[in-house]
N, CA, C and O atoms as a DFTB+ gen file, in Angstrom:
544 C
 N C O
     1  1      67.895      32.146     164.415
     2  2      68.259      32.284     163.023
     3  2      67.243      33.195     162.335
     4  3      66.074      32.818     162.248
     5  1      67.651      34.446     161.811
     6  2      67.113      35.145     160.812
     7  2      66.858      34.425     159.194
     8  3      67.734      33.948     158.472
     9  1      65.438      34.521     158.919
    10  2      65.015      34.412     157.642
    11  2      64.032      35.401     156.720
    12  3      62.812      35.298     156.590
    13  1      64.728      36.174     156.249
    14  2      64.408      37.299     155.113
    15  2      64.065      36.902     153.930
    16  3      64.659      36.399     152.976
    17  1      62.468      37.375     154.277
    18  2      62.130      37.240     152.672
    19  2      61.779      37.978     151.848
    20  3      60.716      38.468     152.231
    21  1      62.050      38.346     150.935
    22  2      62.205      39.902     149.579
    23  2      60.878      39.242     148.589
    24  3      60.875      38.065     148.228
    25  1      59.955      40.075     148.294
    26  2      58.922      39.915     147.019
    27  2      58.840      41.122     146.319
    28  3      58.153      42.103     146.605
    29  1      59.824      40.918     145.099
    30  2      59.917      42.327     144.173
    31  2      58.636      42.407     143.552
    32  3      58.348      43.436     142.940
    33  1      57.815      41.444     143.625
    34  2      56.638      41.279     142.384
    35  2      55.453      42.274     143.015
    36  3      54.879      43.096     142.301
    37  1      55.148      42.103     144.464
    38  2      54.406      43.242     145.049
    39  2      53.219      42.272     145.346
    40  3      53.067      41.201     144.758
    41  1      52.288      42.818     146.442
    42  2      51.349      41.765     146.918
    43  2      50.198      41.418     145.467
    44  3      49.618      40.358     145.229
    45  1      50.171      42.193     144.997
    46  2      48.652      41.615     144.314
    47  2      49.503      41.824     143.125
    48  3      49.086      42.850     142.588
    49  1      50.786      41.200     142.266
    50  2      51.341      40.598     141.351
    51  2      52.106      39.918     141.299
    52  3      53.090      40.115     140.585
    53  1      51.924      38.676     142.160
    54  2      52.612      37.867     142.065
    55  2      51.802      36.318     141.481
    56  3      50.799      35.718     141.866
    57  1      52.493      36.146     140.722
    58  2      52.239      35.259     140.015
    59  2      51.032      33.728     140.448
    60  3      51.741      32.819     140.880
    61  1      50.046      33.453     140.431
    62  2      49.477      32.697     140.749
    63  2      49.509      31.225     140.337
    64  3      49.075      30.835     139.253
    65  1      50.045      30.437     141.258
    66  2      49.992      28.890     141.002
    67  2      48.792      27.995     142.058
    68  3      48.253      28.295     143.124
    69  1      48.729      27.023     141.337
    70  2      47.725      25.729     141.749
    71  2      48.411      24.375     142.063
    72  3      49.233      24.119     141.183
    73  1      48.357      23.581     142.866
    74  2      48.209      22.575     143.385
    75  2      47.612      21.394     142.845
    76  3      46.401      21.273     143.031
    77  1      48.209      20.508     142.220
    78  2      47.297      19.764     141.916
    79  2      47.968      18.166     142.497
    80  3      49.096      17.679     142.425
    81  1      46.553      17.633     143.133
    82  2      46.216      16.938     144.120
    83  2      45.627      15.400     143.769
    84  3      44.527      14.945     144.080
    85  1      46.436      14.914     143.213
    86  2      45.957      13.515     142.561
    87  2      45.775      12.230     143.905
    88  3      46.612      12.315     144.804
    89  1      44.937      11.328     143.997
    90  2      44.501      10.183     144.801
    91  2      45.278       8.780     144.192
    92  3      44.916       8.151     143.198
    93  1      46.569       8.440     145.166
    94  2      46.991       7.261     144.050
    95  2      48.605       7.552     143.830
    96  3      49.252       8.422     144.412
    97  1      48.905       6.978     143.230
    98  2      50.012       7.280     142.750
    99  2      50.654       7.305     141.194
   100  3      50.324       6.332     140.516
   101  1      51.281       8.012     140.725
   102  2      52.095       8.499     139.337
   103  2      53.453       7.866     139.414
   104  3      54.259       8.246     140.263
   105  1      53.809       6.668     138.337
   106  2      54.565       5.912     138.634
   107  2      55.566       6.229     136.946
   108  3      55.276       5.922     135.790
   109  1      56.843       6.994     137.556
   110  2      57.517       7.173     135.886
   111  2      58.107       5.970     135.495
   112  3      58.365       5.074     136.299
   113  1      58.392       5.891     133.988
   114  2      58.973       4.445     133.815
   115  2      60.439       4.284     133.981
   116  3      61.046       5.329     134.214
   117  1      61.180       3.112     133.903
   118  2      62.581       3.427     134.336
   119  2      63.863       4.265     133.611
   120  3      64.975       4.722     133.877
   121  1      62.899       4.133     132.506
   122  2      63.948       5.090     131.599
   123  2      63.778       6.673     131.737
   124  3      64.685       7.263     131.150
   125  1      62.981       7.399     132.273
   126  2      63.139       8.582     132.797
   127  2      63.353       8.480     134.102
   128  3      63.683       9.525     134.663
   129  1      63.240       7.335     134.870
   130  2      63.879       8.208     136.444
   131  2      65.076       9.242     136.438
   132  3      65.059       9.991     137.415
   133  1      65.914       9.405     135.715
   134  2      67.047       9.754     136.282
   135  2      66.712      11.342     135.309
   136  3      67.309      12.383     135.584
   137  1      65.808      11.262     134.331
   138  2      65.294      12.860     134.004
   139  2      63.762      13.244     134.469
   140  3      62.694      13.340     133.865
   141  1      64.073      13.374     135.502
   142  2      62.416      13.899     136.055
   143  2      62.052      15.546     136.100
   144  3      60.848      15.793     136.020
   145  1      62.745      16.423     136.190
   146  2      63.205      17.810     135.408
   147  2      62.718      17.855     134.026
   148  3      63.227      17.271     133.070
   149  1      61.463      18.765     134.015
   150  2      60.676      18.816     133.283
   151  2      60.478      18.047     132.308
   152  3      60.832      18.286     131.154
   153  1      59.853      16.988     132.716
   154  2      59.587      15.528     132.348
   155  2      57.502      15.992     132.592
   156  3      56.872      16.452     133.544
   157  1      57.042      15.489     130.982
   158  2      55.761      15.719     130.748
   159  2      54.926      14.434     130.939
   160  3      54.973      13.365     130.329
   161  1      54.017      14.916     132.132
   162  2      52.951      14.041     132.737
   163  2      51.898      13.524     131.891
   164  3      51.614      12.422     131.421
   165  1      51.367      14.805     131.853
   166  2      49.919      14.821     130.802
   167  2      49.352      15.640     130.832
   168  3      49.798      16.441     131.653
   169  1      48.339      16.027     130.258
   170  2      47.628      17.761     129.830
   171  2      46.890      17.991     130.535
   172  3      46.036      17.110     130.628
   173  1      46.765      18.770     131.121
   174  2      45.644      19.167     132.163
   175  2      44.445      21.099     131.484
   176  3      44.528      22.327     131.469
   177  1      43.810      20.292     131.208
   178  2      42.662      21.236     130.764
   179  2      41.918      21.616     131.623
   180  3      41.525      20.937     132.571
   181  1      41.527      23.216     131.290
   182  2      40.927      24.040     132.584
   183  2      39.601      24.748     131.579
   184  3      39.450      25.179     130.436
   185  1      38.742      24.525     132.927
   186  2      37.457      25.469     131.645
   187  2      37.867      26.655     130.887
   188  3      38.981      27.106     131.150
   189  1      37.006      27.366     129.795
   190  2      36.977      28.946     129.400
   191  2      37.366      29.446     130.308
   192  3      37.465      28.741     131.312
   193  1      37.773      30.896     130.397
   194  2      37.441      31.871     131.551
   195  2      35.914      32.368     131.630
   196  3      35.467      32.581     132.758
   197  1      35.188      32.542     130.661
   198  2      33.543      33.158     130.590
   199  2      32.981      31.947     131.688
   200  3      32.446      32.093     132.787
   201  1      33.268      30.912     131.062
   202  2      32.670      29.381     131.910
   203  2      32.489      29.689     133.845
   204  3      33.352      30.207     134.553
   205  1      31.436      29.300     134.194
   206  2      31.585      29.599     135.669
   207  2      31.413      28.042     135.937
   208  3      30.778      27.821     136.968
   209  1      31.764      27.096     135.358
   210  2      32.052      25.699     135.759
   211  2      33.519      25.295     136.202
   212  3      34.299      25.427     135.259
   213  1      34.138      24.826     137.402
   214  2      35.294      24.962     137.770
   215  2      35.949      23.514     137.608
   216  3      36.712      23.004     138.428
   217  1      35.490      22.897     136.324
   218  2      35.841      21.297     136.434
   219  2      37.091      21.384     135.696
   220  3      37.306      22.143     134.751
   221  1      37.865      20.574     136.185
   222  2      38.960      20.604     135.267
   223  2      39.276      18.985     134.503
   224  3      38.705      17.947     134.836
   225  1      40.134      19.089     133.617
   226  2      40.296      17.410     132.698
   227  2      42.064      17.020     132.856
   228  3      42.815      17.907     132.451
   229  1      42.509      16.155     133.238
   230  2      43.956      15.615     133.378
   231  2      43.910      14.622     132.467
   232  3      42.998      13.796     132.518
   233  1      44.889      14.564     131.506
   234  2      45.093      13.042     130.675
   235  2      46.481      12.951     130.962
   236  3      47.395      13.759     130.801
   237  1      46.438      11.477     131.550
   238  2      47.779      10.981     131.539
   239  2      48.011      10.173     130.368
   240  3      46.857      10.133     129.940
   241  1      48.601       9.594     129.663
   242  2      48.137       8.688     128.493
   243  2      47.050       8.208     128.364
   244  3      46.194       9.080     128.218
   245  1      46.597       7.010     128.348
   246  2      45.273       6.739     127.844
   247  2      44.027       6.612     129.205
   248  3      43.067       5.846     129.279
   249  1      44.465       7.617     130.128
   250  2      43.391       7.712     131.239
   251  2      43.114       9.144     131.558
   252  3      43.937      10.052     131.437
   253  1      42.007       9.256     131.932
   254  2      41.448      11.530     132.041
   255  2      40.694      11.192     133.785
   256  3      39.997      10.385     134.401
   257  1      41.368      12.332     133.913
   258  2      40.539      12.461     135.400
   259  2      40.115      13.864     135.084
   260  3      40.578      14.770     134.391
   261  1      38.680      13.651     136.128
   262  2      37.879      15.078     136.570
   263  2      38.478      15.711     137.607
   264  3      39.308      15.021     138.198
   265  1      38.308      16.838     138.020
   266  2      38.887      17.489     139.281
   267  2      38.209      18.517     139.299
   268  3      37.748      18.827     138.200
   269  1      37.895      19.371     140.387
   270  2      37.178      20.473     140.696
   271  2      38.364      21.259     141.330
   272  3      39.414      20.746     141.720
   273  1      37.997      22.762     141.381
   274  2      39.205      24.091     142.014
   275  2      38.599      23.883     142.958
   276  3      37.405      23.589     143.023
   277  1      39.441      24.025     143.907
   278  2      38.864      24.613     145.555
   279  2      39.775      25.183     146.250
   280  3      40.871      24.626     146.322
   281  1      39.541      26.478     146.959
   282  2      40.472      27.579     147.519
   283  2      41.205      26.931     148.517
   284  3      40.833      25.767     148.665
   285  1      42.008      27.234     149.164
   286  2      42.628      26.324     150.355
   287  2      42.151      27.419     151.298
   288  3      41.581      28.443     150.920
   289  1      42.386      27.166     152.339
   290  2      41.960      27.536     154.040
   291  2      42.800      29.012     154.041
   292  3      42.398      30.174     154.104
   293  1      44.301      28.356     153.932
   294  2      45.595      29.770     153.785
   295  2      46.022      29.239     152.897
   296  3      46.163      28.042     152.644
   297  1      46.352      30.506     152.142
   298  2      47.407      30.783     150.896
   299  2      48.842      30.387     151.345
   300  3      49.435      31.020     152.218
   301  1      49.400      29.256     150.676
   302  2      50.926      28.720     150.696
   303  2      51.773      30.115     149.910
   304  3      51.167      30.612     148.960
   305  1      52.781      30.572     150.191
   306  2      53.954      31.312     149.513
   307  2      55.215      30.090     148.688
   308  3      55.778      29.177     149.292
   309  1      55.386      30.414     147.285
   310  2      56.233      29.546     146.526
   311  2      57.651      30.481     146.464
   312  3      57.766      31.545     145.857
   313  1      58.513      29.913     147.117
   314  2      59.588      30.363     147.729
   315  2      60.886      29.886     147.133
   316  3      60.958      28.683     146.882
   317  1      62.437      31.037     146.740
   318  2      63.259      30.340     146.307
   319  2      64.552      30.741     147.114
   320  3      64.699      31.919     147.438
   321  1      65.241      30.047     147.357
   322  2      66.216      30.464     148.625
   323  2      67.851      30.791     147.317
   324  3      68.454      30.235     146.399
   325  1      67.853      32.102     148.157
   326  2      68.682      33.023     147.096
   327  2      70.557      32.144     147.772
   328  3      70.794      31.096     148.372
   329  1      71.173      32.919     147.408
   330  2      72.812      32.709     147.354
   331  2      73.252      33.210     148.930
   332  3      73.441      34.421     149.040
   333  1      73.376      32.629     149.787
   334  2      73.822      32.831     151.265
   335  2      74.770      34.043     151.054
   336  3      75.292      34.280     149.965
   337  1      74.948      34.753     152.109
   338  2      75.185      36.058     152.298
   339  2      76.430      35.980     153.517
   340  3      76.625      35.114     154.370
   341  1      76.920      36.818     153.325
   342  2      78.090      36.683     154.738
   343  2      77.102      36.727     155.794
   344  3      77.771      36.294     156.733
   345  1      76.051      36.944     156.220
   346  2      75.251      36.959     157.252
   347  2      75.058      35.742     157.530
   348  3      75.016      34.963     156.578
   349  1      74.896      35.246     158.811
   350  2      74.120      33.963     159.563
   351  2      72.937      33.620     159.056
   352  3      72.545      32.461     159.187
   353  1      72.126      34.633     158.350
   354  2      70.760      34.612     158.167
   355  2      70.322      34.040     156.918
   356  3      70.859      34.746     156.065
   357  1      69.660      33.171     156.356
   358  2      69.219      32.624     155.094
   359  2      68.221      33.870     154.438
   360  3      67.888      34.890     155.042
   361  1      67.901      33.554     153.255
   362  2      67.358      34.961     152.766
   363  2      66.495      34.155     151.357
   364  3      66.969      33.266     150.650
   365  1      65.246      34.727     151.250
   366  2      64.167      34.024     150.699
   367  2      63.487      34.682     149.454
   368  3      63.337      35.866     149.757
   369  1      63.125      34.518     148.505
   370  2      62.231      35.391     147.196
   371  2      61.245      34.672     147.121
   372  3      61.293      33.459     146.916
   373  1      59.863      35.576     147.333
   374  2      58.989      35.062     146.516
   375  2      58.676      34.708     145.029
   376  3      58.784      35.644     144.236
   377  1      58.413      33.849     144.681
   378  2      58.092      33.453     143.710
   379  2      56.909      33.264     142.733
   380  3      56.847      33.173     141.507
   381  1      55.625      33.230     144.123
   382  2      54.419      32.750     143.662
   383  2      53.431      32.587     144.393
   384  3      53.886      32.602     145.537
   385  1      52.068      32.402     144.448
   386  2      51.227      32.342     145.766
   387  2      50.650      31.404     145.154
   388  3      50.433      31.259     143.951
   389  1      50.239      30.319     146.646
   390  2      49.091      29.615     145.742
   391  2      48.182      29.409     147.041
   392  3      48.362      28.978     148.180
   393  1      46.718      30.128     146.027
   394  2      45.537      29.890     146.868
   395  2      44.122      28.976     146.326
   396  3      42.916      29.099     146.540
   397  1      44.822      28.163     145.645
   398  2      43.935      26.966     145.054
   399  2      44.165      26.061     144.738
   400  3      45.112      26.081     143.952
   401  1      43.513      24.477     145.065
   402  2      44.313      23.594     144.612
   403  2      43.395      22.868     143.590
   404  3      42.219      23.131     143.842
   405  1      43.561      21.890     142.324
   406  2      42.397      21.303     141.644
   407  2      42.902      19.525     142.327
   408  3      43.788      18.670     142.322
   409  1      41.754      19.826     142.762
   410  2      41.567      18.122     143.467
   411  2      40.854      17.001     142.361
   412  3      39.751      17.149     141.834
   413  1      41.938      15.661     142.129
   414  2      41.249      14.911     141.415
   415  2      40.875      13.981     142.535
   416  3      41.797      13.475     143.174
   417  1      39.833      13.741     142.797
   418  2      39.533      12.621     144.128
   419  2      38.857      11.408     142.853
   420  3      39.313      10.323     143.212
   421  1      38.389      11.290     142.160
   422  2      37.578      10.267     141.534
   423  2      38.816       9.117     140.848
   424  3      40.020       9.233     140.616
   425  1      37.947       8.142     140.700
   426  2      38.918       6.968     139.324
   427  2      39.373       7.463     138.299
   428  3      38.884       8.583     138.152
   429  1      40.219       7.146     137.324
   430  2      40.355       7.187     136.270
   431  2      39.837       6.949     135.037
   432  3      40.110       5.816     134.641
   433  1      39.238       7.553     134.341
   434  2      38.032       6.934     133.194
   435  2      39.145       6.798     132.164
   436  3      39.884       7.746     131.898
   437  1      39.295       5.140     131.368
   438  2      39.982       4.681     130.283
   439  2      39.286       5.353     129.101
   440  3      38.094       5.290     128.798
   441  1      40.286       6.015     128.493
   442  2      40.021       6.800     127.235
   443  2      40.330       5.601     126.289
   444  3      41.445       5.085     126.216
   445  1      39.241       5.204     125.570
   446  2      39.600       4.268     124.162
   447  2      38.878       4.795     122.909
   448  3      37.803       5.389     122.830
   449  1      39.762       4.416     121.932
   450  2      39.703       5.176     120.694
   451  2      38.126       4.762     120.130
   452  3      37.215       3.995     120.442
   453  1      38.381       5.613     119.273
   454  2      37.074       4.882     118.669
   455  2      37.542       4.283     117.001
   456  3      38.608       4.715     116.564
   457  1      36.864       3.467     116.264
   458  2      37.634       3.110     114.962
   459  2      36.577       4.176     114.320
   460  3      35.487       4.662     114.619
   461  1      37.960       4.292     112.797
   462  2      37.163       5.687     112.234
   463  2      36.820       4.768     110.995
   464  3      37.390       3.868     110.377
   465  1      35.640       5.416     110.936
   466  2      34.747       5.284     109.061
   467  2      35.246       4.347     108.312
   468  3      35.503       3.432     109.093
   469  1      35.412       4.166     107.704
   470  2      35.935       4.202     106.000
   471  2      35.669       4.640     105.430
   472  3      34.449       4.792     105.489
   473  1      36.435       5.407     104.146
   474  2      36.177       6.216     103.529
   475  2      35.245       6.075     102.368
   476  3      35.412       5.130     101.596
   477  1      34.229       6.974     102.168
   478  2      33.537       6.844     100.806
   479  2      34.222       7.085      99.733
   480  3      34.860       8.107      99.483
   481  1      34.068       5.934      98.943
   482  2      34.374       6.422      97.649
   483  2      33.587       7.270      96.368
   484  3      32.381       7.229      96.610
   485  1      33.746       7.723      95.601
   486  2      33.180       8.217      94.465
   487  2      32.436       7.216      93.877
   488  3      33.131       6.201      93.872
   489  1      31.237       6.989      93.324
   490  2      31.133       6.128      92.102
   491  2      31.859       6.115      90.748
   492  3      32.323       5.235      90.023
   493  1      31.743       7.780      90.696
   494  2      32.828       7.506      89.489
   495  2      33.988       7.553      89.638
   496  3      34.555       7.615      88.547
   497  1      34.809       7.556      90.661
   498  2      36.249       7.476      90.826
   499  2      36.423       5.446      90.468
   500  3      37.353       5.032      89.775
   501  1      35.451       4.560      91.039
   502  2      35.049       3.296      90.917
   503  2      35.057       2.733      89.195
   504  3      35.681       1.775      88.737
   505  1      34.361       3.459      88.648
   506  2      34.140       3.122      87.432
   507  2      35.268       3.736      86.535
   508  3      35.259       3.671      85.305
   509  1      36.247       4.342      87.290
   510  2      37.446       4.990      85.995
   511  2      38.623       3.963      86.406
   512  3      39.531       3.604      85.656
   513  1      38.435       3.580      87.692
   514  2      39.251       2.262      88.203
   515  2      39.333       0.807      87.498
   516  3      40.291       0.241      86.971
   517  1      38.291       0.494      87.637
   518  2      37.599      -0.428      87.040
   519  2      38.265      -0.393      85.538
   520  3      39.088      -1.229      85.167
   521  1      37.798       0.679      84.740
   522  2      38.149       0.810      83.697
   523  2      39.671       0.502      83.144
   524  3      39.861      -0.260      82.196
   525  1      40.612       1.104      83.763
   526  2      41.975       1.444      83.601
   527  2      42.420      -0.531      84.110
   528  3      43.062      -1.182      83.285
   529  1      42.048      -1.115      85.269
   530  2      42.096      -2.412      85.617
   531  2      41.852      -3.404      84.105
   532  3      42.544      -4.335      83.694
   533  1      40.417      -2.701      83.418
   534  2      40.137      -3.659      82.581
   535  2      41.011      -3.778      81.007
   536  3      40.848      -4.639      80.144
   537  1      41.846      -2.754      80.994
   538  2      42.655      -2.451      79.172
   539  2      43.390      -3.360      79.543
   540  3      44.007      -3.660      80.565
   541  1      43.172      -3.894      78.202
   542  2      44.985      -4.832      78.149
   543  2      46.069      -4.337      77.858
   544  3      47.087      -5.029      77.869
């Protein structure tokens, strides 16, 4: 069996994707199983570009994982299998390369809020209160 694969994008523009490599499992609730098609996990933050620190931040709701980039061994090809052809042969487009994956290997650190302030008041916002409280 022939398999042809076409990359209009050209070797050094094709689009670069990452891997990301969680320890554990991601459990959706039952009311999205049946929409998992672009269905939002949680934010995944990547350093500056100036930054030569390669840590990255994942929040799933109220939990953040660390993760570090690390190159893989070989570059995977992200592949989309086009409309069959009168030919025997299947026929393939690139899509994407990916030569990095961000590995979260650590626990989950519980993100909890913090309680905010209370607000200062004026003194004299106090004393015009006061005032207006005290007319009969």
């Amino acid at each position: 069996m022939q398999i042809r694969v076409k990359c209009s994008c050209g070797e050094s523009n094709c689009p670069e994707w990452a891997v990301v490599e969680l320890q554990g499992m991601v459990e959706v609730q039952s009311q999205f199983q049946d929409r998992l098609h672009n269905l939002h996990i949680g934010l995944l933050c990547r350093p500056s570009a100036s930054s030569q620190d390669q840590t990255y931040t994942f929040t799933i709701g109220y939990h953040e994982l660390t993760g570090t980039k690390q190159p893989l061994k070989k570059p995977l090809l992200v592949l989309r299998k086009l409309k069959p052809s009168r030919d025997a042969g299947v026929e393939l487009e690139v899509i994407g390369i990916i030569r990095h994956r961000i590995l979260f290997k650590t626990r989950p650190m519980a993100l909890i809020s913090k309680p905010q302030p209370a607000v200062k008041k004026n003194k004299g916002s106090e004393q015009k209160a006061a005032q207006l409280n005290s007319v009969p």
